[in-house]
Amino acid sequence: TYTWTNSNTAIGLPASGSGDMPTFTALNTTSATITAIITITPVLNGCTGPAVSFTITVNPLPVISAIANQNVCSGATIPASNFISTPSGATYTWTNSNTAIGLASSGSGNLPAFTAINYTSAPISTTITVTPTLNGCAGPSSSYTITINPLPEVIVPGSFIICAGATVSAQNFGSTPAGASFTWTNSNTSIGLPANGTGNVPSFTAVNNTSSPITATITVVPRLNGCAGPAKTYTITINPQPIISSISNSIVCAGEIIESSNFTSNIQGTTYRWTNSNTAIGLAASGTGNVPSFTALNSSVFAVSATITVTPVLNGCSGTPVKYTITINPLPVITSAIATAESQCDFKD
């Protein structure tokens, strides 16, 4: 028969017993290796034989330190992990539940650096499960999540052309996924819009104080869940308003030929529209280009006037109209003659 003793009950075995040593679950609640010496004494026919000893060494299970969940943007570089165990010195194996994020399905050692990927329009997540092993003992697994937010894509209006002085409507941006916020910059503040802003571009009055078209590039960046999407641009072109040179009023006599006008403006290529308030002077009610030559008419005994209104037009943009008057004086007409006394005398030699 046998009796046995155990020098360290912390391994999960009683201090002593008789017969065979029972099955037990090895314990080690420390962070270091612990050892117990088992001493067995045989007894037969009242005779005690020499004791025999052996050791049971129980290695601790490595425990991996908790790993924080991560929330990153698509396209970001996720640095390599640095797993830590207690006791230190463990090796690691890991699995990844979703390879769509840009990481392999499994590996060993620390998690390598990788570029986060999300080609969808909604956040995607994965679970990383890490198992530590030390001295051939696998510790409990630890899991954490990595969430990849998609980059929002901004929807901007198309480029457009507008006339100086016109009201530019507010430009409202959209995004995919919906719900993004926006920041924008303007490359040319001389159009009447500030250099930058947030949200939608506000309504403003188009400005162009030059004699040529000017263009501004609006660059818009969307942000959603802390992720900045790619910038997109569109242009606003402001055409100048042509300015017509002042035109002098004129006074002429009925029957005179009024030469055609020669309108001029500050910008080459300007065309003209004109109206005439009084066609009785011999000129049509309206026309385009220069006012043609015409014969001044006045069938009354009083001076008559007409107001000519000329509007300059360039690239579809109308400038400020200019007005001038043409006054037609009537020709005097002898209506009767009265004979004088002298005219009635008969002169004889």
GROMACS .gro file of C-alpha atoms in nm:
model
  349
    1THR     CA    1   0.000   0.000   0.000
    2TYR     CA    2   0.104   0.358  -0.037
    3THR     CA    3   0.095   0.682   0.151
    4TRP     CA    4   0.190   1.009  -0.011
    5THR     CA    5   0.247   1.372   0.085
    6ASN     CA    6   0.232   1.692  -0.121
    7SER     CA    7   0.460   1.982  -0.029
    8ASN     CA    8   0.247   2.252  -0.201
    9THR     CA    9  -0.129   2.230  -0.193
   10ALA     CA   10  -0.150   2.545  -0.412
   11ILE     CA   11  -0.120   2.317  -0.714
   12GLY     CA   12  -0.470   2.184  -0.639
   13LEU     CA   13  -0.373   1.854  -0.466
   14PRO     CA   14  -0.434   1.778  -0.096
   15ALA     CA   15  -0.139   1.771   0.142
   16SER     CA   16  -0.146   1.391   0.182
   17GLY     CA   17  -0.332   1.077   0.105
   18SER     CA   18  -0.313   0.700   0.074
   19GLY     CA   19  -0.341   0.475  -0.222
   20ASP     CA   20  -0.296   0.603  -0.569
   21MET     CA   21  -0.277   0.979  -0.614
   22PRO     CA   22  -0.613   1.102  -0.746
   23THR     CA   23  -0.681   1.296  -1.060
   24PHE     CA   24  -0.691   1.672  -0.998
   25THR     CA   25  -0.702   1.998  -1.190
   26ALA     CA   26  -0.369   2.174  -1.182
   27LEU     CA   27  -0.386   2.520  -1.029
   28ASN     CA   28  -0.157   2.821  -1.042
   29THR     CA   29  -0.307   3.154  -0.950
   30THR     CA   30   0.027   3.332  -0.956
   31SER     CA   31   0.223   3.478  -1.244
   32ALA     CA   32   0.518   3.247  -1.191
   33THR     CA   33   0.585   2.874  -1.210
   34ILE     CA   34   0.507   2.682  -0.890
   35THR     CA   35   0.631   2.335  -0.791
   36ALA     CA   36   0.515   2.064  -0.551
   37ILE     CA   37   0.716   1.766  -0.429
   38ILE     CA   38   0.516   1.447  -0.407
   39THR     CA   39   0.670   1.191  -0.169
   40ILE     CA   40   0.542   0.830  -0.184
   41THR     CA   41   0.608   0.571   0.082
   42PRO     CA   42   0.534   0.200   0.012
   43VAL     CA   43   0.422  -0.036   0.292
   44LEU     CA   44   0.407  -0.415   0.260
   45ASN     CA   45   0.353  -0.674   0.539
   46GLY     CA   46   0.415  -0.408   0.799
   47CYS     CA   47   0.741  -0.311   0.633
   48THR     CA   48   0.794   0.046   0.514
   49GLY     CA   49   1.009   0.076   0.207
   50PRO     CA   50   1.223   0.375   0.107
   51ALA     CA   51   1.024   0.682   0.000
   52VAL     CA   52   1.035   0.803  -0.360
   53SER     CA   53   0.974   1.164  -0.463
   54PHE     CA   54   0.881   1.340  -0.784
   55THR     CA   55   0.784   1.694  -0.864
   56ILE     CA   56   0.482   1.844  -1.032
   57THR     CA   57   0.550   2.186  -1.186
   58VAL     CA   58   0.246   2.393  -1.275
   59ASN     CA   59   0.303   2.676  -1.521
   60PRO     CA   60   0.070   2.976  -1.499
   61LEU     CA   61  -0.165   3.055  -1.789
   62PRO     CA   62  -0.057   3.373  -1.962
   63VAL     CA   63  -0.321   3.645  -1.957
   64ILE     CA   64  -0.317   3.906  -2.233
   65SER     CA   65  -0.372   4.266  -2.132
   66ALA     CA   66  -0.701   4.413  -2.248
   67ILE     CA   67  -0.692   4.576  -2.590
   68ALA     CA   68  -0.905   4.882  -2.660
   69ASN     CA   69  -1.156   4.879  -2.945
   70GLN     CA   70  -1.057   5.095  -3.241
   71ASN     CA   71  -1.260   5.325  -3.465
   72VAL     CA   72  -1.076   5.450  -3.775
   73CYS     CA   73  -1.139   5.595  -4.120
   74SER     CA   74  -1.105   5.405  -4.445
   75GLY     CA   75  -0.760   5.469  -4.588
   76ALA     CA   76  -0.599   5.523  -4.247
   77THR     CA   77  -0.288   5.327  -4.151
   78ILE     CA   78  -0.349   5.113  -3.843
   79PRO     CA   79  -0.012   5.069  -3.668
   80ALA     CA   80   0.116   4.728  -3.559
   81SER     CA   81  -0.020   4.609  -3.224
   82ASN     CA   82   0.199   4.537  -2.926
   83PHE     CA   83   0.031   4.264  -2.724
   84ILE     CA   84   0.132   4.234  -2.357
   85SER     CA   85   0.089   3.932  -2.134
   86THR     CA   86   0.117   3.845  -1.767
   87PRO     CA   87   0.357   3.674  -1.717
   88SER     CA   88   0.553   3.845  -1.991
   89GLY     CA   89   0.714   3.655  -2.272
   90ALA     CA   90   0.405   3.493  -2.423
   91THR     CA   91   0.366   3.429  -2.793
   92TYR     CA   92   0.039   3.505  -2.969
   93THR     CA   93  -0.192   3.375  -3.237
   94TRP     CA   94  -0.481   3.584  -3.366
   95THR     CA   95  -0.782   3.558  -3.593
   96ASN     CA   96  -0.976   3.825  -3.785
   97SER     CA   97  -1.348   3.777  -3.849
   98ASN     CA   98  -1.371   4.014  -4.149
   99THR     CA   99  -1.095   4.027  -4.409
  100ALA     CA  100  -1.280   4.305  -4.597
  101ILE     CA  101  -1.111   4.555  -4.363
  102GLY     CA  102  -0.776   4.485  -4.533
  103LEU     CA  103  -0.629   4.236  -4.281
  104ALA     CA  104  -0.557   3.863  -4.325
  105SER     CA  105  -0.787   3.611  -4.157
  106SER     CA  106  -0.522   3.493  -3.907
  107GLY     CA  107  -0.161   3.522  -3.804
  108SER     CA  108   0.091   3.488  -3.524
  109GLY     CA  109   0.282   3.742  -3.319
  110ASN     CA  110   0.168   4.099  -3.298
  111LEU     CA  111  -0.100   4.224  -3.537
  112PRO     CA  112   0.086   4.385  -3.831
  113ALA     CA  113   0.028   4.739  -3.952
  114PHE     CA  114  -0.223   4.761  -4.237
  115THR     CA  115  -0.428   5.010  -4.434
  116ALA     CA  116  -0.792   5.017  -4.328
  117ILE     CA  117  -1.037   4.951  -4.614
  118ASN     CA  118  -1.409   5.016  -4.644
  119TYR     CA  119  -1.554   5.027  -4.993
  120THR     CA  120  -1.913   5.041  -4.870
  121SER     CA  121  -2.130   5.336  -4.768
  122ALA     CA  122  -2.170   5.220  -4.406
  123PRO     CA  123  -1.928   5.140  -4.121
  124ILE     CA  124  -1.792   4.783  -4.115
  125SER     CA  125  -1.646   4.603  -3.813
  126THR     CA  126  -1.428   4.305  -3.739
  127THR     CA  127  -1.346   4.108  -3.424
  128ILE     CA  128  -0.980   4.034  -3.353
  129THR     CA  129  -0.935   3.737  -3.116
  130VAL     CA  130  -0.589   3.695  -2.960
  131THR     CA  131  -0.468   3.384  -2.776
  132PRO     CA  132  -0.145   3.401  -2.568
  133THR     CA  133   0.080   3.096  -2.516
  134LEU     CA  134   0.361   3.063  -2.262
  135ASN     CA  135   0.567   2.753  -2.176
  136GLY     CA  136   0.331   2.548  -2.388
  137CYS     CA  137   0.026   2.677  -2.201
  138ALA     CA  138  -0.246   2.861  -2.392
  139GLY     CA  139  -0.409   3.136  -2.189
  140PRO     CA  140  -0.763   3.268  -2.226
  141SER     CA  141  -0.838   3.445  -2.551
  142SER     CA  142  -0.907   3.818  -2.559
  143SER     CA  143  -1.110   3.997  -2.826
  144TYR     CA  144  -1.146   4.353  -2.946
  145THR     CA  145  -1.314   4.521  -3.242
  146ILE     CA  146  -1.190   4.742  -3.522
  147THR     CA  147  -1.456   4.956  -3.691
  148ILE     CA  148  -1.377   5.113  -4.030
  149ASN     CA  149  -1.585   5.417  -4.120
  150PRO     CA  150  -1.634   5.490  -4.491
  151LEU     CA  151  -1.504   5.811  -4.645
  152PRO     CA  152  -1.797   6.034  -4.741
  153GLU     CA  153  -1.822   6.152  -5.101
  154VAL     CA  154  -1.950   6.505  -5.156
  155ILE     CA  155  -2.201   6.586  -5.431
  156VAL     CA  156  -2.129   6.934  -5.568
  157PRO     CA  157  -2.319   7.142  -5.824
  158GLY     CA  158  -2.190   7.172  -6.177
  159SER     CA  159  -1.975   7.465  -6.283
  160PHE     CA  160  -2.173   7.763  -6.406
  161ILE     CA  161  -2.144   8.110  -6.560
  162ILE     CA  162  -2.336   8.413  -6.433
  163CYS     CA  163  -2.343   8.786  -6.495
  164ALA     CA  164  -2.194   9.044  -6.263
  165GLY     CA  165  -2.464   9.197  -6.047
  166ALA     CA  166  -2.680   8.884  -6.053
  167THR     CA  167  -2.773   8.698  -5.734
  168VAL     CA  168  -2.597   8.362  -5.705
  169SER     CA  169  -2.830   8.119  -5.528
  170ALA     CA  170  -2.704   7.922  -5.228
  171GLN     CA  171  -2.528   7.603  -5.337
  172ASN     CA  172  -2.647   7.302  -5.135
  173PHE     CA  173  -2.414   7.003  -5.110
  174GLY     CA  174  -2.507   6.638  -5.062
  175SER     CA  175  -2.303   6.336  -4.957
  176THR     CA  176  -2.285   5.959  -4.982
  177PRO     CA  177  -2.344   5.836  -4.716
  178ALA     CA  178  -2.584   6.114  -4.625
  179GLY     CA  179  -2.529   6.332  -4.321
  180ALA     CA  180  -2.180   6.471  -4.387
  181SER     CA  181  -2.074   6.819  -4.285
  182PHE     CA  182  -1.876   7.038  -4.525
  183THR     CA  183  -1.593   7.288  -4.534
  184TRP     CA  184  -1.518   7.487  -4.849
  185THR     CA  185  -1.263   7.729  -4.987
  186ASN     CA  186  -1.289   7.989  -5.263
  187SER     CA  187  -0.984   8.062  -5.478
  188ASN     CA  188  -1.097   8.411  -5.585
  189THR     CA  189  -1.272   8.640  -5.337
  190SER     CA  190  -1.311   8.914  -5.600
  191ILE     CA  191  -1.628   8.737  -5.722
  192GLY     CA  192  -1.801   8.854  -5.402
  193LEU     CA  193  -1.773   8.531  -5.198
  194PRO     CA  194  -1.552   8.488  -4.883
  195ALA     CA  195  -1.235   8.281  -4.897
  196ASN     CA  196  -1.379   7.991  -4.697
  197GLY     CA  197  -1.671   7.869  -4.490
  198THR     CA  198  -1.857   7.573  -4.346
  199GLY     CA  199  -2.182   7.412  -4.453
  200ASN     CA  200  -2.339   7.511  -4.784
  201VAL     CA  201  -2.210   7.807  -4.987
  202PRO     CA  202  -2.443   8.101  -4.912
  203SER     CA  203  -2.623   8.316  -5.166
  204PHE     CA  204  -2.423   8.621  -5.277
  205THR     CA  205  -2.418   8.897  -5.537
  206ALA     CA  206  -2.178   8.822  -5.822
  207VAL     CA  207  -1.905   9.085  -5.863
  208ASN     CA  208  -1.672   9.152  -6.155
  209ASN     CA  209  -1.511   9.493  -6.169
  210THR     CA  210  -1.290   9.403  -6.463
  211SER     CA  211  -1.352   9.401  -6.838
  212SER     CA  212  -1.294   9.025  -6.872
  213PRO     CA  213  -1.459   8.714  -6.724
  214ILE     CA  214  -1.318   8.605  -6.388
  215THR     CA  215  -1.336   8.253  -6.242
  216ALA     CA  216  -1.326   8.113  -5.890
  217THR     CA  217  -1.270   7.747  -5.796
  218ILE     CA  218  -1.480   7.624  -5.504
  219THR     CA  219  -1.322   7.324  -5.325
  220VAL     CA  220  -1.548   7.124  -5.092
  221VAL     CA  221  -1.438   6.865  -4.833
  222PRO     CA  222  -1.700   6.638  -4.665
  223ARG     CA  223  -1.664   6.499  -4.312
  224LEU     CA  224  -1.862   6.217  -4.153
  225ASN     CA  225  -1.791   6.026  -3.828
  226GLY     CA  226  -1.459   6.208  -3.802
  227CYS     CA  227  -1.354   6.100  -4.154
  228ALA     CA  228  -1.267   6.354  -4.423
  229GLY     CA  229  -1.363   6.241  -4.772
  230PRO     CA  230  -1.190   6.342  -5.095
  231ALA     CA  231  -1.224   6.706  -5.199
  232LYS     CA  232  -1.429   6.795  -5.506
  233THR     CA  233  -1.435   7.121  -5.699
  234TYR     CA  234  -1.654   7.327  -5.927
  235THR     CA  235  -1.610   7.671  -6.082
  236ILE     CA  236  -1.809   7.993  -6.085
  237THR     CA  237  -1.736   8.227  -6.376
  238ILE     CA  238  -1.856   8.588  -6.354
  239ASN     CA  239  -1.897   8.771  -6.684
  240PRO     CA  240  -1.851   9.149  -6.662
  241GLN     CA  241  -2.133   9.392  -6.728
  242PRO     CA  242  -2.056   9.604  -7.033
  243ILE     CA  243  -2.072   9.981  -6.982
  244ILE     CA  244  -2.188  10.198  -7.269
  245SER     CA  245  -2.030  10.537  -7.320
  246SER     CA  246  -2.259  10.834  -7.260
  247ILE     CA  247  -2.449  10.964  -7.563
  248SER     CA  248  -2.522  11.334  -7.622
  249ASN     CA  249  -2.872  11.464  -7.677
  250SER     CA  250  -2.935  11.617  -8.015
  251ILE     CA  251  -3.167  11.886  -8.158
  252VAL     CA  252  -3.226  11.893  -8.534
  253CYS     CA  253  -3.467  12.037  -8.786
  254ALA     CA  254  -3.736  11.837  -8.955
  255GLY     CA  255  -3.610  11.701  -9.286
  256GLU     CA  256  -3.249  11.669  -9.173
  257ILE     CA  257  -3.066  11.339  -9.206
  258ILE     CA  258  -2.966  11.204  -8.863
  259GLU     CA  259  -2.654  10.996  -8.909
  260SER     CA  260  -2.639  10.644  -8.765
  261SER     CA  261  -2.509  10.616  -8.409
  262ASN     CA  262  -2.174  10.464  -8.317
  263PHE     CA  263  -2.219  10.321  -7.970
  264THR     CA  264  -1.905  10.230  -7.776
  265SER     CA  265  -1.845  10.040  -7.454
  266ASN     CA  266  -1.560   9.948  -7.224
  267ILE     CA  267  -1.544   9.592  -7.362
  268GLN     CA  268  -1.482   9.497  -7.721
  269GLY     CA  269  -1.752   9.278  -7.872
  270THR     CA  270  -2.044   9.441  -7.692
  271THR     CA  271  -2.374   9.443  -7.882
  272TYR     CA  272  -2.663   9.681  -7.827
  273ARG     CA  273  -3.042   9.680  -7.800
  274TRP     CA  274  -3.232  10.006  -7.827
  275THR     CA  275  -3.587  10.135  -7.799
  276ASN     CA  276  -3.745  10.459  -7.922
  277SER     CA  277  -4.026  10.619  -7.724
  278ASN     CA  278  -4.170  10.817  -8.018
  279THR     CA  279  -4.180  10.671  -8.369
  280ALA     CA  280  -4.327  11.000  -8.503
  281ILE     CA  281  -3.970  11.130  -8.535
  282GLY     CA  282  -3.912  10.883  -8.821
  283LEU     CA  283  -3.732  10.608  -8.630
  284ALA     CA  284  -3.858  10.253  -8.558
  285ALA     CA  285  -3.973  10.161  -8.210
  286SER     CA  286  -3.676   9.929  -8.142
  287GLY     CA  287  -3.377   9.759  -8.293
  288THR     CA  288  -3.036   9.605  -8.236
  289GLY     CA  289  -2.689   9.734  -8.308
  290ASN     CA  290  -2.635  10.101  -8.378
  291VAL     CA  291  -2.936  10.324  -8.439
  292PRO     CA  292  -2.957  10.358  -8.819
  293SER     CA  293  -2.949  10.680  -9.014
  294PHE     CA  294  -3.296  10.830  -9.069
  295THR     CA  295  -3.471  11.146  -9.187
  296ALA     CA  296  -3.603  11.352  -8.898
  297LEU     CA  297  -3.981  11.401  -8.914
  298ASN     CA  298  -4.206  11.654  -8.745
  299SER     CA  299  -4.543  11.724  -8.903
  300SER     CA  300  -4.657  11.945  -8.617
  301VAL     CA  301  -4.591  12.309  -8.540
  302PHE     CA  302  -4.421  12.221  -8.211
  303ALA     CA  303  -4.092  12.055  -8.131
  304VAL     CA  304  -4.125  11.682  -8.072
  305SER     CA  305  -3.884  11.463  -7.876
  306ALA     CA  306  -3.805  11.093  -7.847
  307THR     CA  307  -3.609  10.913  -7.579
  308ILE     CA  308  -3.369  10.650  -7.710
  309THR     CA  309  -3.277  10.385  -7.450
  310VAL     CA  310  -2.969  10.180  -7.532
  311THR     CA  311  -2.875   9.860  -7.342
  312PRO     CA  312  -2.526   9.707  -7.391
  313VAL     CA  313  -2.509   9.324  -7.399
  314LEU     CA  314  -2.204   9.097  -7.375
  315ASN     CA  315  -2.197   8.718  -7.324
  316GLY     CA  316  -2.563   8.728  -7.230
  317CYS     CA  317  -2.502   8.998  -6.968
  318SER     CA  318  -2.688   9.327  -6.995
  319GLY     CA  319  -2.522   9.642  -6.872
  320THR     CA  320  -2.688   9.953  -6.735
  321PRO     CA  321  -2.906  10.120  -7.004
  322VAL     CA  322  -2.814  10.470  -7.123
  323LYS     CA  323  -3.073  10.719  -7.243
  324TYR     CA  324  -3.052  11.019  -7.470
  325THR     CA  325  -3.306  11.239  -7.648
  326ILE     CA  326  -3.355  11.349  -8.005
  327THR     CA  327  -3.559  11.668  -8.044
  328ILE     CA  328  -3.703  11.756  -8.389
  329ASN     CA  329  -3.792  12.122  -8.446
  330PRO     CA  330  -4.062  12.189  -8.708
  331LEU     CA  331  -3.987  12.381  -9.027
  332PRO     CA  332  -4.160  12.723  -9.035
  333VAL     CA  333  -4.429  12.754  -9.310
  334ILE     CA  334  -4.576  13.081  -9.449
  335THR     CA  335  -4.949  13.043  -9.415
  336SER     CA  336  -5.056  13.378  -9.587
  337ALA     CA  337  -4.920  13.700  -9.747
  338ILE     CA  338  -5.064  14.055  -9.701
  339ALA     CA  339  -5.003  14.309  -9.980
  340THR     CA  340  -4.851  14.642  -9.867
  341ALA     CA  341  -4.954  14.986 -10.005
  342GLU     CA  342  -4.635  15.005 -10.204
  343SER     CA  343  -4.705  14.675 -10.369
  344GLN     CA  344  -5.042  14.814 -10.496
  345CYS     CA  345  -4.897  15.123 -10.674
  346ASP     CA  346  -4.873  15.134 -11.053
  347PHE     CA  347  -4.541  15.289 -11.128
  348LYS     CA  348  -4.520  15.466 -11.465
  349ASP     CA  349  -4.236  15.652 -11.630
   0.00000   0.00000   0.00000
